[in-house]
Each structure stands twice: as C-alpha cells, then as structure tokens.
mmCIF file with all atom_site columns, C-alpha atoms in Angstrom:
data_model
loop_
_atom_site.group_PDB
_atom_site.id
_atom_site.type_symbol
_atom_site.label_atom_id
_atom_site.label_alt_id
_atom_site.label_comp_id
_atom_site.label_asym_id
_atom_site.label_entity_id
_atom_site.label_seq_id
_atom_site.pdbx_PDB_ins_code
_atom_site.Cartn_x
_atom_site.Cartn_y
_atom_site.Cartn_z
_atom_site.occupancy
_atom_site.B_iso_or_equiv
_atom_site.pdbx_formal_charge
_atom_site.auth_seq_id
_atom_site.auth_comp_id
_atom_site.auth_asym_id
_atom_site.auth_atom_id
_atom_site.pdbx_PDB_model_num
ATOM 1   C CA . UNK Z 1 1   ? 81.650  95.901  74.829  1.00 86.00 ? 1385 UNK Z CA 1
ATOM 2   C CA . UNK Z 1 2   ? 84.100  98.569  74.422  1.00 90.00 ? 1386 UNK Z CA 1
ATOM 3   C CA . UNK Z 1 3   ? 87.164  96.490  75.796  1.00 91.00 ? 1387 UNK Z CA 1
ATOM 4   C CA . UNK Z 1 4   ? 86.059  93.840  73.906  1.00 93.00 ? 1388 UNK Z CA 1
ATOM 5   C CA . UNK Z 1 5   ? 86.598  95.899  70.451  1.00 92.00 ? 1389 UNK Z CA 1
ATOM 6   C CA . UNK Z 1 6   ? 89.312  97.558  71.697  1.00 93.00 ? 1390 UNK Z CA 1
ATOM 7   C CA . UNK Z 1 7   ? 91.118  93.838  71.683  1.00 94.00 ? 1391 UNK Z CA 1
ATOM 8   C CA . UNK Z 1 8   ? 89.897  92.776  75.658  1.00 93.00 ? 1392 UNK Z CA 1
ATOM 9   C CA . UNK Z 1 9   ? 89.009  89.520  76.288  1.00 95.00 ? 1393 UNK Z CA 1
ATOM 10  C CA . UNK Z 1 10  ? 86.102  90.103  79.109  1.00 96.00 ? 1394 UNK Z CA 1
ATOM 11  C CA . UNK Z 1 11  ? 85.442  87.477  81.715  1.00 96.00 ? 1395 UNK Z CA 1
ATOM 12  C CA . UNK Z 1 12  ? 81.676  87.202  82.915  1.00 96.00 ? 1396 UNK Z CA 1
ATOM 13  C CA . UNK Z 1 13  ? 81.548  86.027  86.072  1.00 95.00 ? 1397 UNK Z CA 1
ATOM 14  C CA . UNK Z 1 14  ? 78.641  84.243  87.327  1.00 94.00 ? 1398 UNK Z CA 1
ATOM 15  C CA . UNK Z 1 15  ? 77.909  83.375  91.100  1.00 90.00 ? 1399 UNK Z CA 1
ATOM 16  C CA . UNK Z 1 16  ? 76.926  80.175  91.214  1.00 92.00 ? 1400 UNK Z CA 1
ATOM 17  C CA . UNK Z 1 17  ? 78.913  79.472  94.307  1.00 91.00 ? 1401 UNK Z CA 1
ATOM 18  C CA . UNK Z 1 18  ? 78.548  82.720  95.870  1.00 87.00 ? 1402 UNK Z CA 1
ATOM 19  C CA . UNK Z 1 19  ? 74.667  82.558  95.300  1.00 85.00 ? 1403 UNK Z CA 1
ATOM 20  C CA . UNK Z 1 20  ? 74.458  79.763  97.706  1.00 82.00 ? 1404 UNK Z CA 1
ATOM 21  C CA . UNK Z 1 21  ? 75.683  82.397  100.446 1.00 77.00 ? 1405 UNK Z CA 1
ATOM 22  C CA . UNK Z 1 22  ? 74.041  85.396  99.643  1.00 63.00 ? 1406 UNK Z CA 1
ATOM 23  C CA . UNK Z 1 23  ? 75.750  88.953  99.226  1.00 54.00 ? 1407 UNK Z CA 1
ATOM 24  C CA . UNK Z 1 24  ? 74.474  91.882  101.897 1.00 53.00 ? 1408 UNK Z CA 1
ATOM 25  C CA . UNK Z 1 25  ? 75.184  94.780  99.999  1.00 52.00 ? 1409 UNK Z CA 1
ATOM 26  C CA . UNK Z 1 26  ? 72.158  97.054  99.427  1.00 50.00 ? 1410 UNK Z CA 1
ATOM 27  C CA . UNK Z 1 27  ? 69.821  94.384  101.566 1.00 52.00 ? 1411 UNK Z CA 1
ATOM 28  C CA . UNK Z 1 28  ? 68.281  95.016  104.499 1.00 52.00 ? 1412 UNK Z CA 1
ATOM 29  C CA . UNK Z 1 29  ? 67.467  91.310  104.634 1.00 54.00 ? 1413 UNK Z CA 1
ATOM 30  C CA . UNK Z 1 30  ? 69.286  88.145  104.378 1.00 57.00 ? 1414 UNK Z CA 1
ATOM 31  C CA . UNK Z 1 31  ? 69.023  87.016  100.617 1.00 61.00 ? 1415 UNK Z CA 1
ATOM 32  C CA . UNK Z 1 32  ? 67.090  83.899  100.204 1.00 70.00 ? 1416 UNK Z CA 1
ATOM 33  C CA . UNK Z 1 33  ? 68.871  80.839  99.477  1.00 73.00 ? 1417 UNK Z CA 1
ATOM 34  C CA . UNK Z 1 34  ? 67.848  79.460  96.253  1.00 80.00 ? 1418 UNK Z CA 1
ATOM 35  C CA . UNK Z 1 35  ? 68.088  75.416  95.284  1.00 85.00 ? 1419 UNK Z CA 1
ATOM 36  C CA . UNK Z 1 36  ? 70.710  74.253  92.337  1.00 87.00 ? 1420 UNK Z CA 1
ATOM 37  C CA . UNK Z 1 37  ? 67.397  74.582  90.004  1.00 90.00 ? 1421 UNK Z CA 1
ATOM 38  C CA . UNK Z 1 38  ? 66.837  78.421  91.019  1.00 89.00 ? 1422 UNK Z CA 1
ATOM 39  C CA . UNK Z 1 39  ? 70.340  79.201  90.417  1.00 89.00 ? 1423 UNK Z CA 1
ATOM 40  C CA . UNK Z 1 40  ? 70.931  77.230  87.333  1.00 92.00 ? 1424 UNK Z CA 1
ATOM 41  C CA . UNK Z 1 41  ? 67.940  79.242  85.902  1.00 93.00 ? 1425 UNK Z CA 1
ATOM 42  C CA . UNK Z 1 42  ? 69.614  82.155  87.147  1.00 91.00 ? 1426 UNK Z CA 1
ATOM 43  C CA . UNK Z 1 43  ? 72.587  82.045  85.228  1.00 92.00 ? 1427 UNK Z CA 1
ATOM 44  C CA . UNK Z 1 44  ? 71.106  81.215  82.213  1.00 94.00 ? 1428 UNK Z CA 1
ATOM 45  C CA . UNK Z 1 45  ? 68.918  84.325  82.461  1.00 94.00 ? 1429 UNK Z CA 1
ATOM 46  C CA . UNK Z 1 46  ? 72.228  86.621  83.253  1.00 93.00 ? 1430 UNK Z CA 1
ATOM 47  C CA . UNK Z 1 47  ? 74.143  84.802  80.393  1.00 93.00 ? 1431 UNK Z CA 1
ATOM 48  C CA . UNK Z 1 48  ? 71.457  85.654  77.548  1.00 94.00 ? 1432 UNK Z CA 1
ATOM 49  C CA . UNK Z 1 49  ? 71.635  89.455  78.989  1.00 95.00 ? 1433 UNK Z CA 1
ATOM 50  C CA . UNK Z 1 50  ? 75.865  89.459  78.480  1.00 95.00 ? 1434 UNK Z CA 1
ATOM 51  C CA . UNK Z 1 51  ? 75.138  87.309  75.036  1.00 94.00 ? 1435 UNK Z CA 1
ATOM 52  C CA . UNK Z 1 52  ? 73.415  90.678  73.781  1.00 95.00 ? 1436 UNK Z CA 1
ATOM 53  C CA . UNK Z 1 53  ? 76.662  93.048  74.751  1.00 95.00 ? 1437 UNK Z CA 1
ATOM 54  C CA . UNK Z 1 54  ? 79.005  90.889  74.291  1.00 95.00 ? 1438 UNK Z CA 1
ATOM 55  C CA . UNK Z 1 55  ? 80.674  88.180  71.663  1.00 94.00 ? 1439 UNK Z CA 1
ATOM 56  C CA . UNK Z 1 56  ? 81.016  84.526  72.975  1.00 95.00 ? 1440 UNK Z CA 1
ATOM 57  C CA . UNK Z 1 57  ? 83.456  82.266  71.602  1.00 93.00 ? 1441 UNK Z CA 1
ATOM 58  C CA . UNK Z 1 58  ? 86.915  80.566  70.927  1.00 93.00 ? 1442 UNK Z CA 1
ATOM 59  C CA . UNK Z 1 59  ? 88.522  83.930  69.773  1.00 93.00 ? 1443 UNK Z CA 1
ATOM 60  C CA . UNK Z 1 60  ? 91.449  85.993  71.362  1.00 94.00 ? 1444 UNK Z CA 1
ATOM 61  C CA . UNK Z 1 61  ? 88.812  88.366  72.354  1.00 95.00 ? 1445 UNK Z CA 1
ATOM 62  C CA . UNK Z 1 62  ? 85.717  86.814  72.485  1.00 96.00 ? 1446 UNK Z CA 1
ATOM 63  C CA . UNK Z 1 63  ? 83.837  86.857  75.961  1.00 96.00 ? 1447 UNK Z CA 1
ATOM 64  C CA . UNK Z 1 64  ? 84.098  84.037  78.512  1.00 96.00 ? 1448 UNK Z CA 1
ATOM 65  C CA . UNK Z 1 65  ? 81.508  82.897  80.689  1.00 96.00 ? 1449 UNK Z CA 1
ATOM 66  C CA . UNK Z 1 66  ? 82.609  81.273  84.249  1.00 97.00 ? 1450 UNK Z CA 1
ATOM 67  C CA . UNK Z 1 67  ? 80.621  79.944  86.450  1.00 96.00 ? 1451 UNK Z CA 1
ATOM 68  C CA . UNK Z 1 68  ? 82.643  80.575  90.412  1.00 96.00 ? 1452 UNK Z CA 1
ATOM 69  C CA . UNK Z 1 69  ? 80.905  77.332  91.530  1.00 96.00 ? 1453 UNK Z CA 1
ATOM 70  C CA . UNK Z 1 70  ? 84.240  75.278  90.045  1.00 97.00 ? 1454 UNK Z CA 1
ATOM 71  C CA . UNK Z 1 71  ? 86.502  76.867  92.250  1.00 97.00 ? 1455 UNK Z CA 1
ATOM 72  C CA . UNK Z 1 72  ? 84.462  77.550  95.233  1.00 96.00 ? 1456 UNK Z CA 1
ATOM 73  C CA . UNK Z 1 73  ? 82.339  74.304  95.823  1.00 94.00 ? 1457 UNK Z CA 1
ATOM 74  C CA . UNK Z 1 74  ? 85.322  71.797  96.206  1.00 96.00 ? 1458 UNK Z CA 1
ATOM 75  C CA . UNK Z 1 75  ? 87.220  73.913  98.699  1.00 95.00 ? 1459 UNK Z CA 1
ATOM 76  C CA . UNK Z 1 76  ? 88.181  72.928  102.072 1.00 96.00 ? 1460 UNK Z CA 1
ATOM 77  C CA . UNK Z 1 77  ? 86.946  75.513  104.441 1.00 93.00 ? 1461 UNK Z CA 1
ATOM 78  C CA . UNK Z 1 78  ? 89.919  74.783  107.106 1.00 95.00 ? 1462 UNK Z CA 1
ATOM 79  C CA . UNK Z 1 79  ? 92.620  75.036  104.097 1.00 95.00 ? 1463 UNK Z CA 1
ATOM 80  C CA . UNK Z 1 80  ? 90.833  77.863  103.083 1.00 95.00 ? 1464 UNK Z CA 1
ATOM 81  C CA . UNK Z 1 81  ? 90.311  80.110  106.304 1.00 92.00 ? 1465 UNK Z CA 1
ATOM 82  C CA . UNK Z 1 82  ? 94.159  78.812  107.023 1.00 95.00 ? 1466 UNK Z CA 1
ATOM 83  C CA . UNK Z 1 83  ? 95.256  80.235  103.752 1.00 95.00 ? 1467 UNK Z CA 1
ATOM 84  C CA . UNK Z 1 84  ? 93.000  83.235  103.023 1.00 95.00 ? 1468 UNK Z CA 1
ATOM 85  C CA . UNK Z 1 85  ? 90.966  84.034  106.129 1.00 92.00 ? 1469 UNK Z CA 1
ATOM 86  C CA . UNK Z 1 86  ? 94.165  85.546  107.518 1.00 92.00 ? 1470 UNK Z CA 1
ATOM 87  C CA . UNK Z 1 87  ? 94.490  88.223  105.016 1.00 94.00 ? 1471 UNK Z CA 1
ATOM 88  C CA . UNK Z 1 88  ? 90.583  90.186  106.271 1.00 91.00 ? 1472 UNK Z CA 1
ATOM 89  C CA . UNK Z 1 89  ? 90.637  91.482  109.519 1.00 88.00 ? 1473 UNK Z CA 1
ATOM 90  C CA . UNK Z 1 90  ? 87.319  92.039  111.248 1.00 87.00 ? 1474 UNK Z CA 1
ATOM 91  C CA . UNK Z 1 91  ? 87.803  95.690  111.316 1.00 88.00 ? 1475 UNK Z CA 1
ATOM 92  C CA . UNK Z 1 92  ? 88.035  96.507  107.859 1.00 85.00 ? 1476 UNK Z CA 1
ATOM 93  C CA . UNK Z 1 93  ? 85.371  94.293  106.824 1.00 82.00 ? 1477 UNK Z CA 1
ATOM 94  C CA . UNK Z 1 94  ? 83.165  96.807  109.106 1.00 84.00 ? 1478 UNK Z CA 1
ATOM 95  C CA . UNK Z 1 95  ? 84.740  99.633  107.629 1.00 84.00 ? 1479 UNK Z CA 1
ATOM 96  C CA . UNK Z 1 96  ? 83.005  98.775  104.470 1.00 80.00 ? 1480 UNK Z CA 1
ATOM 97  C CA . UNK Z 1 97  ? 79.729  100.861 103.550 1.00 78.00 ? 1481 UNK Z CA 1
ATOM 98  C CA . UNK Z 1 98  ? 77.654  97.874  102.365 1.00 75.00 ? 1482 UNK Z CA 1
ATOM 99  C CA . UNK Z 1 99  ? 77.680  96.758  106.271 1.00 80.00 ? 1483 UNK Z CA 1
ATOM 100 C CA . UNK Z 1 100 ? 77.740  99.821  108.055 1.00 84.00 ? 1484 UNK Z CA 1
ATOM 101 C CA . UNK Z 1 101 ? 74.403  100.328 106.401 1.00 83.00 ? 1485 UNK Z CA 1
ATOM 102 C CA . UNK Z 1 102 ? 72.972  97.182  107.419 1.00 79.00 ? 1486 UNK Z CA 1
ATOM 103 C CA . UNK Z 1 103 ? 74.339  97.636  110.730 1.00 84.00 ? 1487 UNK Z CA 1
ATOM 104 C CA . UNK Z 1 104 ? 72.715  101.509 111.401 1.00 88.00 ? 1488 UNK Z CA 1
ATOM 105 C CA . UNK Z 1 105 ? 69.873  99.636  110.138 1.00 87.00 ? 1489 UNK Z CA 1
ATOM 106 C CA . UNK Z 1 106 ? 69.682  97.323  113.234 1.00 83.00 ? 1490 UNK Z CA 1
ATOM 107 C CA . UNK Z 1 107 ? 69.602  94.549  109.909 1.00 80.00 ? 1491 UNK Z CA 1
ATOM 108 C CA . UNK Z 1 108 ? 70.679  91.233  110.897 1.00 76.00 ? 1492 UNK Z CA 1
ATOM 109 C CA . UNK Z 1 109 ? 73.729  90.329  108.787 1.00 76.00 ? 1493 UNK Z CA 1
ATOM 110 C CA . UNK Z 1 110 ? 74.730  86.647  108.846 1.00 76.00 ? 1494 UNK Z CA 1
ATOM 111 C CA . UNK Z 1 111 ? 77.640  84.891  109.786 1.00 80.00 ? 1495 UNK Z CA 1
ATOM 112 C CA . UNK Z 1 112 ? 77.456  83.587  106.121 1.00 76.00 ? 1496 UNK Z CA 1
ATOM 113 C CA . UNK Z 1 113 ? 76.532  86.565  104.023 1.00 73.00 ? 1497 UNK Z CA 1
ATOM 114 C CA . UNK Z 1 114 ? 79.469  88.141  105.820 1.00 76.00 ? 1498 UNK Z CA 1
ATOM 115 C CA . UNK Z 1 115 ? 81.602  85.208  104.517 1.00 83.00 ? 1499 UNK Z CA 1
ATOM 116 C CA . UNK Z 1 116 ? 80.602  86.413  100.909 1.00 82.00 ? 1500 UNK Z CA 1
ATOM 117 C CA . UNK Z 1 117 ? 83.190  89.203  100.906 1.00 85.00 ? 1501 UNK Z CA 1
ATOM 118 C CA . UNK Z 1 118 ? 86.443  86.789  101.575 1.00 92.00 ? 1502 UNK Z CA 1
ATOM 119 C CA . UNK Z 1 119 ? 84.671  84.490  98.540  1.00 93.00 ? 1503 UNK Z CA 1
ATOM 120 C CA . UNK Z 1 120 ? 84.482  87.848  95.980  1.00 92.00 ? 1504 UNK Z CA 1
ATOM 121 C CA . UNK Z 1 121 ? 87.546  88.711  96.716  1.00 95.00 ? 1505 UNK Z CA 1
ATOM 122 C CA . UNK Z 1 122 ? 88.842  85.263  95.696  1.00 97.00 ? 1506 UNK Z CA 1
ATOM 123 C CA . UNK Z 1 123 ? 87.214  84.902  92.885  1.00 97.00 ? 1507 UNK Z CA 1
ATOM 124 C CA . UNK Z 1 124 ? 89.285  87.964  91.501  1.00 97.00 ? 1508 UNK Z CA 1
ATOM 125 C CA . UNK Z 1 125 ? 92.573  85.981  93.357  1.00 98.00 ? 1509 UNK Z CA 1
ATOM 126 C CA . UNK Z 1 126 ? 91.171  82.601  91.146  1.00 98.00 ? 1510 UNK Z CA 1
ATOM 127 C CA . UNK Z 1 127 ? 90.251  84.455  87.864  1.00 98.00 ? 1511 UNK Z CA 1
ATOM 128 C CA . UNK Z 1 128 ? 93.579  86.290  87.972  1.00 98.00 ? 1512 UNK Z CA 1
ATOM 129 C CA . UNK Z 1 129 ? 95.602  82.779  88.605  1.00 98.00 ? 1513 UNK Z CA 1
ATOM 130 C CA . UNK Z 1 130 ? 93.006  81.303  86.115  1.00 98.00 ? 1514 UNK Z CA 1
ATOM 131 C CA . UNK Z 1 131 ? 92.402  83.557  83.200  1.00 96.00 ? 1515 UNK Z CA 1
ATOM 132 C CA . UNK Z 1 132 ? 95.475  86.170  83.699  1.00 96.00 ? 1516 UNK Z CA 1
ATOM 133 C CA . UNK Z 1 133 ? 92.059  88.668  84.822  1.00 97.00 ? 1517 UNK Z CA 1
ATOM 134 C CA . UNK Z 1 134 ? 93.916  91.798  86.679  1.00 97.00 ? 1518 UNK Z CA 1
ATOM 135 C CA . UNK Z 1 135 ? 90.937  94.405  86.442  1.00 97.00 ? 1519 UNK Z CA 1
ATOM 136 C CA . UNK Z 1 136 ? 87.406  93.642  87.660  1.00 96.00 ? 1520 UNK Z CA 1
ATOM 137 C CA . UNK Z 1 137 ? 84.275  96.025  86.965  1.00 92.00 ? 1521 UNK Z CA 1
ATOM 138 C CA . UNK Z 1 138 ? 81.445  96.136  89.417  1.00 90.00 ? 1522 UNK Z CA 1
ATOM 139 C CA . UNK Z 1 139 ? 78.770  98.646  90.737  1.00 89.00 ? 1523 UNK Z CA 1
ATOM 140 C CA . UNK Z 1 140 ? 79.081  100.816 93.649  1.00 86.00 ? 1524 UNK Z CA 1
ATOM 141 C CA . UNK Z 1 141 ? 77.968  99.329  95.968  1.00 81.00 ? 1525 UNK Z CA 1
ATOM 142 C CA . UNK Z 1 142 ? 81.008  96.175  94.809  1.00 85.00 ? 1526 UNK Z CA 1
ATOM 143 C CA . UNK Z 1 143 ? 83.699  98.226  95.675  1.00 87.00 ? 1527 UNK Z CA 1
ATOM 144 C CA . UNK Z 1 144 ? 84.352  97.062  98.912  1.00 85.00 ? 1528 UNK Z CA 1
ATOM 145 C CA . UNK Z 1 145 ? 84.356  93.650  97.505  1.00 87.00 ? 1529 UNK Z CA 1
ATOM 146 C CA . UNK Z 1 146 ? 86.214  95.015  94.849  1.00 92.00 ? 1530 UNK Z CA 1
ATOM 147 C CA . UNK Z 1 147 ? 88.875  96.551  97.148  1.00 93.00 ? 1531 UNK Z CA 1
ATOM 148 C CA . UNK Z 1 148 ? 89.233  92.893  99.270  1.00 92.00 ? 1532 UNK Z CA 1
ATOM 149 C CA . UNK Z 1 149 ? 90.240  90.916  95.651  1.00 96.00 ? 1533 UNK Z CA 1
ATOM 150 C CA . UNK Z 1 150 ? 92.471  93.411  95.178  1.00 97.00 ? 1534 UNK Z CA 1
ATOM 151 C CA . UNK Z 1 151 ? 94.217  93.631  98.246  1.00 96.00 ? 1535 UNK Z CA 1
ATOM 152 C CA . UNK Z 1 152 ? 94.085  89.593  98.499  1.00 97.00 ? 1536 UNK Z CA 1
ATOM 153 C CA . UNK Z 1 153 ? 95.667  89.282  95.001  1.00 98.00 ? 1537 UNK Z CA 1
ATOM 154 C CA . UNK Z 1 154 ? 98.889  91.569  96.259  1.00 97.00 ? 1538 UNK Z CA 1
ATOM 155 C CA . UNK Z 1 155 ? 99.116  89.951  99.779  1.00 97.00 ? 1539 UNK Z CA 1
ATOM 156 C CA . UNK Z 1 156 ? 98.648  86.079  98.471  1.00 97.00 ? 1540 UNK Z CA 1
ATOM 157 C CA . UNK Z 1 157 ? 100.452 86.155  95.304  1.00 97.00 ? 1541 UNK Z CA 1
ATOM 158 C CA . UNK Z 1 158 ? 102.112 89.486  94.582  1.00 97.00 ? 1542 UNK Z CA 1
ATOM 159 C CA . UNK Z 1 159 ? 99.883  90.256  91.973  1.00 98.00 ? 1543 UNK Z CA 1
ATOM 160 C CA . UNK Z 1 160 ? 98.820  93.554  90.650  1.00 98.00 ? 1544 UNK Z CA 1
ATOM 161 C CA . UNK Z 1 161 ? 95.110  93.627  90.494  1.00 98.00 ? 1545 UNK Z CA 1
ATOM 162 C CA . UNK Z 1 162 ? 92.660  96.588  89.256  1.00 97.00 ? 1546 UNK Z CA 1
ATOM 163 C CA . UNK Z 1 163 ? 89.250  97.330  90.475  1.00 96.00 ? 1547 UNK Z CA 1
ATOM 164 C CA . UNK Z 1 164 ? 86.384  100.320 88.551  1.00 94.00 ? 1548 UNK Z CA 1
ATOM 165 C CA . UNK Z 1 165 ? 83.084  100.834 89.514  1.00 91.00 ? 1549 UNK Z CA 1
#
C-alpha cells in the first residue's frame, strides 16, 4: 500500500501454475494437489484479501492482478529445462534453508515440489520481461526463491532484479 501511494504500480502475483506443483518451504509434507476448481477458488479468496490493501484498476498506479498460470501452463518442459534449467545447479538449490529443513527432517521432498523453485524464480524472469517488475516482496521463508529470480533475471537477460523479505 505504501508503494502504491508513493506512485508504485504493485503486481500481485497469484500461483495458479505453481499451485499445481506445490512449494516445500515451511512443510514437512508434500502439499496436496488441488483440482482447477480448488485453485480457482483459491485465487479468488487471495484476490479479495489484496482488494482490501490495495487499488485495482486501469491507472498508472493502480494494482495488477496476474495469474502465473499464462506463462507457465503452455511451456515446453524440454525448451524450458534447455533454456533455464541450466542456470540452478543442484548444490545451491540444497544450500537453501527451506530444504535443508525438510531434509534434517528425514521429510520426503518431491521431484516436483523441488521443481517449484526454477518456476518462482521465473515468474520474477516473466513479470520483469512482462510488466518491467525488478523488485519482488516475499516472506522469509521466499528468499531463497527470491534469491533464484534474481540471479536468473541477471544470468538470462542481464537484468537487474531486487528481492525484500
């Protein structure tokens, strides 16, 4: 809210894609994968919350809501592990607290909720190239996340991207 009056034009980000994979952080469980109907419900429920901080609209700074489904459903997963699975090495995903707890926890992490840090990271790469986006707010326990969009904006196209927790 305080960007937005100070002239910002926030970006709400909703995980409609990314919901279908699941994020680990914080879990000591894989997340249950919901149907379209679950997650359609879902966003509607986070998008009334933002509607009370924030100002939706047409105007310079009014909010915009985006949905990470459009760019993340109609990908090709060779193009994409060709063009962006490169840039994350194995090692410094484990480096990351989020999975060093579920690991010390003896918690199963999935080959696909360990997927959903390449696919936060590009959504800051696609809301960047999108919406001209260069500084992304999350919690804590986001920063590794965070950290990968960063570092994926500056190795794929140069860009200078911001994180804050």
């Amino acid at each position: 809210r305080h960007f937005q009056r100070g002239g910002q034009k926030p970006i709400v980000l909703v995980g409609g894609g990314t919901t279908k994979v699941g994020d680990p952080s914080g879990k000591d469980a894989s997340r249950q994968l919901l149907d379209e109907e679950a997650i359609a419900s879902n966003i509607e429920g986070i998008s009334r919350v933002f509607g009370r901080f924030l100002t939706f609209g047409e105007g310079p700074t009014d909010a915009l809501l985006v949905n990470n489904d459009a760019w993340l459903s109609p990908l090709s997963y060779l193009a994409f592990l060709r063009d962006y699975g490169r840039h994350f090495t194995i090692n410094r995903m484990l480096s990351f607290e989020s999975v060093k707890q579920r690991l010390a926890r003896e918690s199963p992490l999935s080959f696909l909720e360990f997927n959903y840090m390449i696919l936060q990271a590009y959504d800051f790469l696609e809301l960047h190239r999108r919406h001209g986006a260069t500084l992304q707010f999350g919690g804590s326990d986001q920063w590794g996340n965070i950290i990968s969009g960063v570092e994926l904006g500056r190795r794929a196209d140069g860009a200078q991207l911001f994180g804050l927790t």
